[in-house]
Tab-separated table of C-alpha atoms in Angstrom:
chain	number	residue	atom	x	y	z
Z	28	UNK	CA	-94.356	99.041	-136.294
Z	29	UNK	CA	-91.500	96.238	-135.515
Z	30	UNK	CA	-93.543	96.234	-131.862
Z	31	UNK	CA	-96.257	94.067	-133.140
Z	32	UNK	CA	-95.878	90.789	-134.433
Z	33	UNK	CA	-98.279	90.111	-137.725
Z	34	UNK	CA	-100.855	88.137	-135.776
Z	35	UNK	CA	-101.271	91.253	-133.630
Z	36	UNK	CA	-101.048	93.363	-137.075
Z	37	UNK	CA	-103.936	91.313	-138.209
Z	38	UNK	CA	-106.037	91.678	-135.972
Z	39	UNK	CA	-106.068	95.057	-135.508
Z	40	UNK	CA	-106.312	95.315	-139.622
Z	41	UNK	CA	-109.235	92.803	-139.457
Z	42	UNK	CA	-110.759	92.737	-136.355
Z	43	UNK	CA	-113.548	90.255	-136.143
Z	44	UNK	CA	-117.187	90.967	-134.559
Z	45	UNK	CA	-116.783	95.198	-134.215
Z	46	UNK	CA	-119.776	97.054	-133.454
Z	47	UNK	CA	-122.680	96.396	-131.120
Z	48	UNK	CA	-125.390	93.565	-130.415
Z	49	UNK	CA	-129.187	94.983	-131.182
Z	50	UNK	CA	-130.825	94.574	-127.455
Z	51	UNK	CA	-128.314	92.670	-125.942
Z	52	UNK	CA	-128.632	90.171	-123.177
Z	53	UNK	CA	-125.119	91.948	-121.682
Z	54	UNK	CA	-123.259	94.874	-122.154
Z	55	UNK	CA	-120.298	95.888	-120.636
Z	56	UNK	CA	-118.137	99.091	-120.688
Z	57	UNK	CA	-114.665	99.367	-118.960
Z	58	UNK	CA	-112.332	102.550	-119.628
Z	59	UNK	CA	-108.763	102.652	-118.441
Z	60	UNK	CA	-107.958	105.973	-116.547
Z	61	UNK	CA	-104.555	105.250	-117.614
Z	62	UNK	CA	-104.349	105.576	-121.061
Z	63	UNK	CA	-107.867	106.465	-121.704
Z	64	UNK	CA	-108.921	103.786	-123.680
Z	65	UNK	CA	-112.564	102.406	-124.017
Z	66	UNK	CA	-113.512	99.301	-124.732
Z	67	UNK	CA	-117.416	98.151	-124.775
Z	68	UNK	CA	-118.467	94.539	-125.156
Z	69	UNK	CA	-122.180	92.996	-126.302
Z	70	UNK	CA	-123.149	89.638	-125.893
Z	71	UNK	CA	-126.298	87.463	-126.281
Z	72	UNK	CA	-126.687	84.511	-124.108
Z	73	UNK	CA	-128.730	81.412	-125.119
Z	74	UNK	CA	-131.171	79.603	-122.687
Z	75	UNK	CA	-128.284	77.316	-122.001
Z	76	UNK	CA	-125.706	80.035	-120.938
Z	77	UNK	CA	-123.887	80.009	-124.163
Z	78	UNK	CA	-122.730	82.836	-125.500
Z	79	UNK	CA	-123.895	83.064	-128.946
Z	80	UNK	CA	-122.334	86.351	-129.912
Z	81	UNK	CA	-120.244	88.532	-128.723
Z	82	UNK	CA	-119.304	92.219	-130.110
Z	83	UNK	CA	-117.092	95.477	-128.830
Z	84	UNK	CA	-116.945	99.008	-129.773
Z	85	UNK	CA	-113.275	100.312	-128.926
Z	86	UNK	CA	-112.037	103.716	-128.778
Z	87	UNK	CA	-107.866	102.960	-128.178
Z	88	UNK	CA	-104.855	101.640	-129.633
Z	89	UNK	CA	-103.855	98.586	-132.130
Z	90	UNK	CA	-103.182	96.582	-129.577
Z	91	UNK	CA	-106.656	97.666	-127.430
Z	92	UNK	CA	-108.485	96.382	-130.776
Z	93	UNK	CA	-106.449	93.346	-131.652
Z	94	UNK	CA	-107.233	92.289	-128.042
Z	95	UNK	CA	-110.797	93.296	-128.086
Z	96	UNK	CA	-110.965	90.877	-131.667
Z	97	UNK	CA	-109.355	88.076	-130.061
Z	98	UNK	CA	-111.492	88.453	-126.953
Z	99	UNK	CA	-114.644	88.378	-128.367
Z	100	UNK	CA	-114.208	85.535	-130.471
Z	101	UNK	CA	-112.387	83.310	-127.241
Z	102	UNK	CA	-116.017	84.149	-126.066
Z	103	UNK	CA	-118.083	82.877	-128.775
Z	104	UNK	CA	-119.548	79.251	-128.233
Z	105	UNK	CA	-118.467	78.992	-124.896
Z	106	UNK	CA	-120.325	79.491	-121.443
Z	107	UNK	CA	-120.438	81.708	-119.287
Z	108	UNK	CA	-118.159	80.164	-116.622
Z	109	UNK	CA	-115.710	79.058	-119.108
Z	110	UNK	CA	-115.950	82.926	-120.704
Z	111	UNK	CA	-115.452	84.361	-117.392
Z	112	UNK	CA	-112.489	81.972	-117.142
Z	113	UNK	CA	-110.724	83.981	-119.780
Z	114	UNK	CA	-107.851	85.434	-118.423
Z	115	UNK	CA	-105.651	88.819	-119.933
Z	116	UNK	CA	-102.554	85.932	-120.195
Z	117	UNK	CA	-104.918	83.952	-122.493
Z	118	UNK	CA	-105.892	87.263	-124.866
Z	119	UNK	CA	-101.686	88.024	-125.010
Z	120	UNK	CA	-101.443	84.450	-125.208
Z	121	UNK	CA	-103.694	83.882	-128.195
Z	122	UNK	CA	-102.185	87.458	-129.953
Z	123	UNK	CA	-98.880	85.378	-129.756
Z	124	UNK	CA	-97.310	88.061	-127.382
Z	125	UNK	CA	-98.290	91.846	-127.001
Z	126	UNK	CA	-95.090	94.302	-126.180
Z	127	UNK	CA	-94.969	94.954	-122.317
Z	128	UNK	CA	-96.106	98.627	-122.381
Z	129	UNK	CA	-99.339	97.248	-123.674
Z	130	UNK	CA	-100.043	94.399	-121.850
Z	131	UNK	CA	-102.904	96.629	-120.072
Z	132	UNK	CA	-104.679	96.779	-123.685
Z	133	UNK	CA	-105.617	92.906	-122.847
Z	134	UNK	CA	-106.530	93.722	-118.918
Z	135	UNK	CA	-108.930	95.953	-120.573
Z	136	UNK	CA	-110.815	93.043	-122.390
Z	137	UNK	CA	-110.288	91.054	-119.714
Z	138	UNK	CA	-112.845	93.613	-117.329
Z	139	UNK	CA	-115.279	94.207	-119.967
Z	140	UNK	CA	-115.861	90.812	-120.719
Z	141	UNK	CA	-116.234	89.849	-117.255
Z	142	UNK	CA	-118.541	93.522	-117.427
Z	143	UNK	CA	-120.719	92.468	-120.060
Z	144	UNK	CA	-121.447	89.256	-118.132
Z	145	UNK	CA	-122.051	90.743	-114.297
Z	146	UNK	CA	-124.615	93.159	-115.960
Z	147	UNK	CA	-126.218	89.839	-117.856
Z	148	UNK	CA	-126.115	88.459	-114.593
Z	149	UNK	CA	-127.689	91.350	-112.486
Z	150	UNK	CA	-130.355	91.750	-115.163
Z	151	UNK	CA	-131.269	87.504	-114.964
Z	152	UNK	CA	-131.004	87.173	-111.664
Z	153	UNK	CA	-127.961	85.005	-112.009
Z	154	UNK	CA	-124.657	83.616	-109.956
Z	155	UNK	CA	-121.292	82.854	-111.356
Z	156	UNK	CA	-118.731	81.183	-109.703
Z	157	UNK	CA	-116.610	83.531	-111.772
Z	158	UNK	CA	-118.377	86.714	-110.650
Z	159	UNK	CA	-117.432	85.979	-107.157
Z	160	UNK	CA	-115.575	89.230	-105.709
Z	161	UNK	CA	-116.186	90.699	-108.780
Z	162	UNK	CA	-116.933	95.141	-107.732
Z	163	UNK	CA	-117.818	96.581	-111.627
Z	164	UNK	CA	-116.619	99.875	-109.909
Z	165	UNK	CA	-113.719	99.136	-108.573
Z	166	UNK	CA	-110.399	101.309	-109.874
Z	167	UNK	CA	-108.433	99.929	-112.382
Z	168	UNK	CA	-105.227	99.461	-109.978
Z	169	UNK	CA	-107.015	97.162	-108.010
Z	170	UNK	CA	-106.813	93.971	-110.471
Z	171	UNK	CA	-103.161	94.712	-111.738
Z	172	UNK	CA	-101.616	91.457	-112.393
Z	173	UNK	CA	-98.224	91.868	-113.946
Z	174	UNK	CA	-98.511	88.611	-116.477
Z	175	UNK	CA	-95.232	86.592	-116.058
Z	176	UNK	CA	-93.270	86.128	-119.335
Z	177	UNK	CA	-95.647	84.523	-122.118
């Protein structure tokens, strides 16, 4: 378990705001073909486009739940610009470092975040800057970034 440093360990041990919202203003699933994990994110969204809660369901690894934790709670409080600003760099960022072979683990949070919000959006009849470009169906291999060293 050397791979994953304790805040990492933590996380995954503790993760903060599992399960699922009850009628949720959002709700986004994204699945990685590559290593077949699942991630699902809730949120409710205030009349001011805060998001007021946030919650995922993942089926994966340590490091697929530790990012999942820390992604939902970077979400919490903010808006939904500055939530769909969230990058996978900030998730490894704020895990203080994931090992390279798992850096997909935070992509994953990264797309159902920004999933959860585009079907919030559809269903309101809303825009976001952030959105912009944004296919819910498109493969997985078509947002690879390869983060530089964090």
């Amino acid at each position: 378990m050397g791979l994953y440093n304790d805040k990492v360990m933590n996380e995954f041990m503790h993760p903060k705001n599992v399960g699922e919202i009850e009628n949720p203003d959002g709700i986004g699933t994204y699945g990685s073909p590559v290593c077949g994990d699942m991630m699902q994110i809730t949120i409710k969204v205030d009349e001011n486009d805060i998001i007021t809660d946030a919650k995922f369901k993942t089926f994966g690894c340590g490091s697929a739940i530790a990012s999942s934790s820390v992604a939902t709670n970077m979400m919490i409080g903010k808006s939904v610009e500055e939530a769909l600003a969230i990058t996978n760099n900030q998730i490894v960022k704020e895990l203080g470092g994931l090992p390279a072979i798992k850096i997909h683990c935070s992509v994953l949070a990264d797309h159902a975040i920004k999933s959860a919000i585009y079907d919030y959006a559809q269903k309101h009849g809303k825009t976001y800057k952030g959105l912009e470009g944004y296919d819910p169906n498109a493969e997985e291999e078509d947002h690879h970034d390869i983060p530089e060293e964090v």
